[in-house]
JSON list of C-alpha atoms in Angstrom, two decimals:
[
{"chain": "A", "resi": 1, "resn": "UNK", "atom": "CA", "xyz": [0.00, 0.00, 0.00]},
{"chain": "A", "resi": 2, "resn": "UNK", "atom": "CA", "xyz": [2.83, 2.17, 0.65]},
{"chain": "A", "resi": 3, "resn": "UNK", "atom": "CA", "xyz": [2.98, 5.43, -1.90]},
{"chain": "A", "resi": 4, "resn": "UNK", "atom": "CA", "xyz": [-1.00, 4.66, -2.72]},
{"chain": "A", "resi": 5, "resn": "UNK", "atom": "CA", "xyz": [-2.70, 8.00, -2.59]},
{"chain": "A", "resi": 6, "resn": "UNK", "atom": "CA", "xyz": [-5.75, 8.30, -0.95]},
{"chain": "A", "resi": 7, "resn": "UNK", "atom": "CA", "xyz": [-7.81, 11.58, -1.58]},
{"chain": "A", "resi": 8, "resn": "UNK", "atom": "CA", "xyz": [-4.55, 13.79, -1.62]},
{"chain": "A", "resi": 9, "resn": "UNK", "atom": "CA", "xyz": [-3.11, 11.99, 1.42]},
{"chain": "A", "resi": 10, "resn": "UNK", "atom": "CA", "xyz": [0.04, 9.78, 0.95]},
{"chain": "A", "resi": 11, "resn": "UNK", "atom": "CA", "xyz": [-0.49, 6.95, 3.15]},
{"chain": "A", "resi": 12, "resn": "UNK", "atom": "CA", "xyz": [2.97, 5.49, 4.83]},
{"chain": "A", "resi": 13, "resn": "UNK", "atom": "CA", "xyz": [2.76, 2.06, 5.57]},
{"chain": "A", "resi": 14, "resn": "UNK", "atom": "CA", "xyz": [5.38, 1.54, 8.66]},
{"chain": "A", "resi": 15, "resn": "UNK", "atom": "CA", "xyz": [7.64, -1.52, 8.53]},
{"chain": "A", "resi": 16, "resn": "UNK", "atom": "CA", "xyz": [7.12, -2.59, 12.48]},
{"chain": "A", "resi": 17, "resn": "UNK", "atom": "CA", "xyz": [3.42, -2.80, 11.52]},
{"chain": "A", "resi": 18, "resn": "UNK", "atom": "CA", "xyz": [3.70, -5.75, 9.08]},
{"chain": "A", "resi": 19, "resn": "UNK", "atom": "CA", "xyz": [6.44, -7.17, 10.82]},
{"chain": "A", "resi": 20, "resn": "UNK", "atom": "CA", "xyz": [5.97, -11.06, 11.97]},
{"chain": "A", "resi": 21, "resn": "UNK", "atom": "CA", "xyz": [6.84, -12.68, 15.01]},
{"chain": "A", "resi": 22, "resn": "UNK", "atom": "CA", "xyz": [9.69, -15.69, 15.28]},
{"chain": "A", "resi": 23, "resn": "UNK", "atom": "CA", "xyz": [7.06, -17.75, 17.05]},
{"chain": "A", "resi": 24, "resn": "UNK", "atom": "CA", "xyz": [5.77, -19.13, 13.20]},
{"chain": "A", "resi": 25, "resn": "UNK", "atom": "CA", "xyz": [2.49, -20.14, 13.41]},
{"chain": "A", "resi": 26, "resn": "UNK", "atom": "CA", "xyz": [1.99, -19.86, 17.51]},
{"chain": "A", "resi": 27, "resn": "UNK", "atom": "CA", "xyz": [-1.13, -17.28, 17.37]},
{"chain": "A", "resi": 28, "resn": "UNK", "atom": "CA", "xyz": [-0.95, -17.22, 13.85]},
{"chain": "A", "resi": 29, "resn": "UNK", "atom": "CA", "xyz": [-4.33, -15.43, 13.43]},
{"chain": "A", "resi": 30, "resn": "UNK", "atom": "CA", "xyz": [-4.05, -13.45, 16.17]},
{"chain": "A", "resi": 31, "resn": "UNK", "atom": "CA", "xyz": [-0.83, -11.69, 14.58]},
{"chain": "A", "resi": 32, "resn": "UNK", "atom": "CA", "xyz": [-2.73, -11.37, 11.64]},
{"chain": "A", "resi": 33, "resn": "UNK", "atom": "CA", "xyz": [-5.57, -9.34, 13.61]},
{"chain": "A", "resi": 34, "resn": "UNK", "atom": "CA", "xyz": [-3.20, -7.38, 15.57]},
{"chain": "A", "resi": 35, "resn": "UNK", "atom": "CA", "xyz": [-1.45, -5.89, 12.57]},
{"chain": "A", "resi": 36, "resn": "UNK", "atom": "CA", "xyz": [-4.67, -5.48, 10.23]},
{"chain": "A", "resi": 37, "resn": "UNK", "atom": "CA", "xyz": [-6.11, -3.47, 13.13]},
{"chain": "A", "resi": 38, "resn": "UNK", "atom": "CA", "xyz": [-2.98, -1.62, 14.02]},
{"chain": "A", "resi": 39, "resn": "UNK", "atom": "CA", "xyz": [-2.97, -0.17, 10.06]},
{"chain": "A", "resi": 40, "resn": "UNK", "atom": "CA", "xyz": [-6.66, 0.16, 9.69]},
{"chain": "A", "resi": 41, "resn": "UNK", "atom": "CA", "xyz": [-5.98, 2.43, 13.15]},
{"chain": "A", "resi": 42, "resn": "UNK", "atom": "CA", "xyz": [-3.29, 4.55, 11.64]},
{"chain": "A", "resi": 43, "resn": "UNK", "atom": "CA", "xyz": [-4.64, 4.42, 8.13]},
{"chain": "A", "resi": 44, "resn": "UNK", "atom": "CA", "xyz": [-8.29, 6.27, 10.04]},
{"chain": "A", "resi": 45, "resn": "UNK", "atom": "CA", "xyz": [-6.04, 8.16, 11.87]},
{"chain": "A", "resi": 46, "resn": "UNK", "atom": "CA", "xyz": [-4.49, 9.38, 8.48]},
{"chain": "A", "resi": 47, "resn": "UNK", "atom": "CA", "xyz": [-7.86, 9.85, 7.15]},
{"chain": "A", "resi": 48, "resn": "UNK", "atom": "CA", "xyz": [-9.48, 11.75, 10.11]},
{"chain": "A", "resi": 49, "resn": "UNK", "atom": "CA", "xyz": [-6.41, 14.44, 10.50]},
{"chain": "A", "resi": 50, "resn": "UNK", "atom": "CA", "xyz": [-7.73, 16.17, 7.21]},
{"chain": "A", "resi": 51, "resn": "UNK", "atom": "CA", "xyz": [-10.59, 17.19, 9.59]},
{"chain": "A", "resi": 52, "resn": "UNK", "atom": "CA", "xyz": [-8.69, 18.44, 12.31]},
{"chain": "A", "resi": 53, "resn": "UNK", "atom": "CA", "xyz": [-9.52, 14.61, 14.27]},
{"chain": "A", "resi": 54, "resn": "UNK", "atom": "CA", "xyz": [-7.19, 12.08, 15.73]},
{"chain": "A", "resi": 55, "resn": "UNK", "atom": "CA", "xyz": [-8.15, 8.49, 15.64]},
{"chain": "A", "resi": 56, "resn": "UNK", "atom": "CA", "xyz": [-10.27, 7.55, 18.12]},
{"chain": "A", "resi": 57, "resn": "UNK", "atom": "CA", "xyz": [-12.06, 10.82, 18.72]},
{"chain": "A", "resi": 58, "resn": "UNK", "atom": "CA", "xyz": [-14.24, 10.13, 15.97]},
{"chain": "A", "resi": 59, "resn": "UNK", "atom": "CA", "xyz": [-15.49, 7.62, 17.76]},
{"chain": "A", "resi": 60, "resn": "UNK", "atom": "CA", "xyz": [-16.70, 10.17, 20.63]},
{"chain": "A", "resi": 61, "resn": "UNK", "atom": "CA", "xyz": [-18.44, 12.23, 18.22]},
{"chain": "A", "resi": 62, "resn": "UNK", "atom": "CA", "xyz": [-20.50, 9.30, 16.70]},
{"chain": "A", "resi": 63, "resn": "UNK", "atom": "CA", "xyz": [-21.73, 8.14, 20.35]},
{"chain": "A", "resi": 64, "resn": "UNK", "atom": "CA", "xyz": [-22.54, 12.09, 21.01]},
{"chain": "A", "resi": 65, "resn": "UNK", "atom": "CA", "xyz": [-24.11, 12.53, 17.48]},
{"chain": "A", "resi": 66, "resn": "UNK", "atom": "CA", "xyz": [-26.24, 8.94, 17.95]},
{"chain": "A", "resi": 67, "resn": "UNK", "atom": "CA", "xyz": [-27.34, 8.84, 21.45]},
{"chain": "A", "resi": 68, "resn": "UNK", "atom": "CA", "xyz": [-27.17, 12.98, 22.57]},
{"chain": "A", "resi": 69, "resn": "UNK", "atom": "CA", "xyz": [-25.94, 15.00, 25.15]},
{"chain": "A", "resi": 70, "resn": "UNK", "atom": "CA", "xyz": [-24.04, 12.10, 27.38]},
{"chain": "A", "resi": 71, "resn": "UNK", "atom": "CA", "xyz": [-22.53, 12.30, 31.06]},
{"chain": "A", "resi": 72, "resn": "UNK", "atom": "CA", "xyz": [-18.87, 11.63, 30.12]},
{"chain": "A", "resi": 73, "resn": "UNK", "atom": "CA", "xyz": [-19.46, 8.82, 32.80]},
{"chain": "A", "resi": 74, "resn": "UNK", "atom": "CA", "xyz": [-21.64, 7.27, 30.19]},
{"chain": "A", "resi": 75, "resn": "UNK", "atom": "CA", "xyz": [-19.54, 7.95, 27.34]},
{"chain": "A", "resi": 76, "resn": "UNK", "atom": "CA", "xyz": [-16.81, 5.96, 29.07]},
{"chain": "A", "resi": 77, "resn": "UNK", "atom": "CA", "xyz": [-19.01, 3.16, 29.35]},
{"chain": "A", "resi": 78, "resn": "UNK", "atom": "CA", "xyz": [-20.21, 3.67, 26.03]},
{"chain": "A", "resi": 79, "resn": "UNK", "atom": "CA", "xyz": [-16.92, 3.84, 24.20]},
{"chain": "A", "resi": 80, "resn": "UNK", "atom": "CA", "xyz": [-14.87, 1.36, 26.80]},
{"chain": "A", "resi": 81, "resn": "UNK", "atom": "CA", "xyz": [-12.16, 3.56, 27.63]},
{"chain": "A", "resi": 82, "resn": "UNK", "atom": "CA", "xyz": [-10.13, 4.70, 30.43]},
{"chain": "A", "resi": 83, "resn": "UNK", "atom": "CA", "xyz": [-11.48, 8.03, 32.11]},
{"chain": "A", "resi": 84, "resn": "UNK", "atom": "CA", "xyz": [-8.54, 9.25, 31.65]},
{"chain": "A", "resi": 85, "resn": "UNK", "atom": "CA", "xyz": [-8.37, 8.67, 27.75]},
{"chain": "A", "resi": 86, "resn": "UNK", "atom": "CA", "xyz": [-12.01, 10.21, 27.63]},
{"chain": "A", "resi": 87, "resn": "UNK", "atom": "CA", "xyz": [-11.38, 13.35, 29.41]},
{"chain": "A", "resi": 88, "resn": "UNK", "atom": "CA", "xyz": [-8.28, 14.16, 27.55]},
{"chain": "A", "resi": 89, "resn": "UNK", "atom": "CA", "xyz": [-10.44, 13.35, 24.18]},
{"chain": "A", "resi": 90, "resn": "UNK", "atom": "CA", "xyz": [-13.28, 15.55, 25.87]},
{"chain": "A", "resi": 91, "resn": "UNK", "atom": "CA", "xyz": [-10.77, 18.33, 26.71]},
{"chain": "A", "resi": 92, "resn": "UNK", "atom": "CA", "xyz": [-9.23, 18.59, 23.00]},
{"chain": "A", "resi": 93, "resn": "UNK", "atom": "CA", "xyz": [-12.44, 17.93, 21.38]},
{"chain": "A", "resi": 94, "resn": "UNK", "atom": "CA", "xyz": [-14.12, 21.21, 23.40]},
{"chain": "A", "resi": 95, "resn": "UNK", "atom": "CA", "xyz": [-10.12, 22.75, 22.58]},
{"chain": "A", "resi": 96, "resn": "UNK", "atom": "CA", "xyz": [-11.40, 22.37, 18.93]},
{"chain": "A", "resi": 97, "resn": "UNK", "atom": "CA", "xyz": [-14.71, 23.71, 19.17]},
{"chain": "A", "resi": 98, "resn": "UNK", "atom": "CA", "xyz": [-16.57, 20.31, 18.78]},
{"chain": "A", "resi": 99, "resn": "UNK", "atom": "CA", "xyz": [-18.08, 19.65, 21.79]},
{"chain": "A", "resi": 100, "resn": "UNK", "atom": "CA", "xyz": [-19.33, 21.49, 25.17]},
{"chain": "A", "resi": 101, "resn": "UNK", "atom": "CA", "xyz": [-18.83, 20.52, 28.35]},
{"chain": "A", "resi": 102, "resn": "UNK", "atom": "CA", "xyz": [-21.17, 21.87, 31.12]},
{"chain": "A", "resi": 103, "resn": "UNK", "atom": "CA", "xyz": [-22.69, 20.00, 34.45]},
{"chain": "A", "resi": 104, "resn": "UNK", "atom": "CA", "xyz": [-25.48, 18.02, 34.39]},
{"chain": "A", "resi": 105, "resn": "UNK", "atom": "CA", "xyz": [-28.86, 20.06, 36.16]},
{"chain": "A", "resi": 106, "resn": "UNK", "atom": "CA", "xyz": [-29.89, 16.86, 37.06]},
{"chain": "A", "resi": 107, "resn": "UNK", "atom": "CA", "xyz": [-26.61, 16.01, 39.23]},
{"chain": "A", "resi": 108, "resn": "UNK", "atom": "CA", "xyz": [-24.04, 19.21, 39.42]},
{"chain": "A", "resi": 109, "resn": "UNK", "atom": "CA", "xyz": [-21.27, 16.67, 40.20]},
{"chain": "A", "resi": 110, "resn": "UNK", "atom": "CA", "xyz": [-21.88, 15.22, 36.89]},
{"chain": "A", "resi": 111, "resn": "UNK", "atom": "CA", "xyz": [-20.31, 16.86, 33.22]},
{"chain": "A", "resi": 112, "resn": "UNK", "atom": "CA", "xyz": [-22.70, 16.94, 30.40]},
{"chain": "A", "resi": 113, "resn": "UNK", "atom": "CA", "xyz": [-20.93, 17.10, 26.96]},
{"chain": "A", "resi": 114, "resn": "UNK", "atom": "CA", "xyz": [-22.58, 17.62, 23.66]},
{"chain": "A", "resi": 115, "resn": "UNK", "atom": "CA", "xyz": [-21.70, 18.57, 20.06]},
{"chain": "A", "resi": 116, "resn": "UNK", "atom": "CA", "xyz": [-21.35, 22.08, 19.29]},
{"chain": "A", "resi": 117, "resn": "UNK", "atom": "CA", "xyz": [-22.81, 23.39, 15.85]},
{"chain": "A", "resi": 118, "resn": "UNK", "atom": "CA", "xyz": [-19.21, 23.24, 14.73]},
{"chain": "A", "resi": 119, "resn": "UNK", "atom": "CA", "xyz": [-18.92, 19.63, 16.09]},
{"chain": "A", "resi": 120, "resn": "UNK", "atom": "CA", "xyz": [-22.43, 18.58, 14.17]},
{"chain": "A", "resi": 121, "resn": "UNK", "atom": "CA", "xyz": [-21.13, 19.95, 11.30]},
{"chain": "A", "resi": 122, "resn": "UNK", "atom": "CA", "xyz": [-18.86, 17.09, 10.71]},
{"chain": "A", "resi": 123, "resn": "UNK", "atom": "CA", "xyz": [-20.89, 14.13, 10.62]},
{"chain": "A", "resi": 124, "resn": "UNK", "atom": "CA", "xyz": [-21.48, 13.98, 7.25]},
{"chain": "A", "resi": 125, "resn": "UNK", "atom": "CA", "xyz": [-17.21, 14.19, 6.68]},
{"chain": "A", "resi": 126, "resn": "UNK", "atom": "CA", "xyz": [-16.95, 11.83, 8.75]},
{"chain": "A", "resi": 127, "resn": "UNK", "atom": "CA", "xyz": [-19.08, 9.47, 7.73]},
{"chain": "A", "resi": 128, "resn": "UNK", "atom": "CA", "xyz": [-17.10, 9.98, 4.06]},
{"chain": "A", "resi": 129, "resn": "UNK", "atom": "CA", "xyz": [-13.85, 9.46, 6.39]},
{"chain": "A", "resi": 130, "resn": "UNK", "atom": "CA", "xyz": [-14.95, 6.04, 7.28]},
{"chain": "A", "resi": 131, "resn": "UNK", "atom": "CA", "xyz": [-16.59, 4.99, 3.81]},
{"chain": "A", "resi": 132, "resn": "UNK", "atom": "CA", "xyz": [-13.71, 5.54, 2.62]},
{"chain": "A", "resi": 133, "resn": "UNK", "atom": "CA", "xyz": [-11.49, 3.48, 4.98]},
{"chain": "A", "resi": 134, "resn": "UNK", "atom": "CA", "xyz": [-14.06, 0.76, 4.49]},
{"chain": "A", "resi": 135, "resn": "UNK", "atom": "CA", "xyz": [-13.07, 1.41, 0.98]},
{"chain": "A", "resi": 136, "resn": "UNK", "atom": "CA", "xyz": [-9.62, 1.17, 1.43]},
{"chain": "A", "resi": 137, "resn": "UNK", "atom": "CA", "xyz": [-9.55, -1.78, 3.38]},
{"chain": "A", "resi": 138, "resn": "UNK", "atom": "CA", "xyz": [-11.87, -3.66, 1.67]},
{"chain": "A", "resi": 139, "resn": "UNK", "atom": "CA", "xyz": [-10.17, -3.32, -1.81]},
{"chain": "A", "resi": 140, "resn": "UNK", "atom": "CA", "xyz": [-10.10, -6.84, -4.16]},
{"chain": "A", "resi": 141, "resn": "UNK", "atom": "CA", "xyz": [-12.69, -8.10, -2.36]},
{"chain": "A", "resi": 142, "resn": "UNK", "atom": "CA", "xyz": [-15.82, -9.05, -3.82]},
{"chain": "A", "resi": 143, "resn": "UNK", "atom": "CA", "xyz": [-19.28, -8.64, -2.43]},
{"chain": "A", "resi": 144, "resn": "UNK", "atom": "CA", "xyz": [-19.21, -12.75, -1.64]},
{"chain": "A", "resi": 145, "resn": "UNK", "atom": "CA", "xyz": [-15.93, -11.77, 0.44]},
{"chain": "A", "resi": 146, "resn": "UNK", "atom": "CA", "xyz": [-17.03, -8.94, 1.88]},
{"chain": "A", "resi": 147, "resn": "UNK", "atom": "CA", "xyz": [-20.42, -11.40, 3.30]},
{"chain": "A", "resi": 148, "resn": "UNK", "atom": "CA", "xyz": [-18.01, -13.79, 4.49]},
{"chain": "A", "resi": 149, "resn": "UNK", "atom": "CA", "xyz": [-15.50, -11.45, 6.09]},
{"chain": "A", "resi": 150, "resn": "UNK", "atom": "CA", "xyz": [-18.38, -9.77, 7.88]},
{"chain": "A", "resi": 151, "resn": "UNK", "atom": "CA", "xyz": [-19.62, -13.13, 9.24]},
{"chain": "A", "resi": 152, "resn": "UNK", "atom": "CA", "xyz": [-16.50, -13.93, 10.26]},
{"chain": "A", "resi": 153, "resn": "UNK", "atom": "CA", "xyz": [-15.64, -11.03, 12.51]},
{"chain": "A", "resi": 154, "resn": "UNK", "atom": "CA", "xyz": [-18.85, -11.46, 13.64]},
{"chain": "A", "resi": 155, "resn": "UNK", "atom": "CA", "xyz": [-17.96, -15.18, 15.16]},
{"chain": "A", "resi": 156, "resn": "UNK", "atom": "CA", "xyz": [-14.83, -13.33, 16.69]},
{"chain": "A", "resi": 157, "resn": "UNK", "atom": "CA", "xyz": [-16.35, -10.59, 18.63]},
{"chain": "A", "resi": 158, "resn": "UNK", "atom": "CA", "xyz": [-19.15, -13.29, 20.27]},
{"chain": "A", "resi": 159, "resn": "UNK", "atom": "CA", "xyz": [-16.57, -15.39, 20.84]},
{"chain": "A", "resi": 160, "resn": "UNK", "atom": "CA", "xyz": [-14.07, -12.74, 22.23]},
{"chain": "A", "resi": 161, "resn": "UNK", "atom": "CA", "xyz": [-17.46, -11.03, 23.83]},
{"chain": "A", "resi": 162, "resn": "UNK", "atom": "CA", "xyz": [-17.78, -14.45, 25.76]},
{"chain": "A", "resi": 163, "resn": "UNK", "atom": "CA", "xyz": [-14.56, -15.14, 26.95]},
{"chain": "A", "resi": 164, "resn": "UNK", "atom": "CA", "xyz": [-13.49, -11.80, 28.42]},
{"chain": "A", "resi": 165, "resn": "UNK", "atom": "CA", "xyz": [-17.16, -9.23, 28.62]},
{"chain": "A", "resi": 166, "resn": "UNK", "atom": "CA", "xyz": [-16.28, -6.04, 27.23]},
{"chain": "A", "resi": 167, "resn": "UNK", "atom": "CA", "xyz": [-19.64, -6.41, 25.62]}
]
């Protein structure tokens, strides 16, 4: 993929990331995994910095623009993350004009934080920002593939799901 452009962006595909481990085929799929989501991560992250996002933050923004004004409490439920990952995300997303943070009238302990105008704005460019990963990452495969693929991650998160409940 290295030197493909994508929408004006060169993407750089970093060596460590398709690097192998000497253990041959111990974990085998897992490696695979683990280095298809580390580049689908950086290649979003690529993607998402022509709106002024990092990856990850996106994220935020589609629980906020789906479910509403959310107690950051409940977007750290929501999105699975440390508090501390979410308040930094919080902090640079209201830095950026995206969101606003104010406390809850129901509970003035609480922090309420909802999109700004600004922050609504960019739904629809983000949406294109992850069509366009999809895109990407799906390239070569056909919609019989694609069916299959989707099936199969499917098995992988219930299974995952059941062994360790993140769900």
């Amino acid at each position: 993929m290295s030197g493909t452009e994508m929408s004006g962006t060169e993407y750089q595909c970093p060596n460590e990331a398709i690097t192998t481990t000497e253990a041959g085929t111990c974990g085998e799929i897992s490696h695979a995994l683990a280095r298809v989501a580390k580049l689908h991560r950086i290649t979003a992250g690529q993607l998402l910095r022509r709106l002024g996002l990092y990856a990850g933050q996106e994220l935020l923004m589609m629980a906020l623009w789906e479910h509403g004004p959310q107690r950051q409490t409940e977007l750290i439920k929501l999105l699975g993350l440390d508090p501390s990952t979410v308040t930094r995300m919080v902090q640079r997303l209201e830095q950026a004009g995206l969101v606003h943070r104010q406390p809850d009238p129901a509970d003035r302990r609480a922090v309420m934080v909802e999109t700004t105008e600004q922050g609504r704005a960019l739904r629809g460019e983000v949406a294109d920002v992850w069509q366009e990963l999809e895109d990407l990452t799906l390239a070569g495969l056909d919609t019989h593939d694609r069916a299959q693929l989707t099936r199969l991650l499917g098995l992988l998160e219930a299974n995952l799901c059941g062994a360790c409940r993140p769900c």
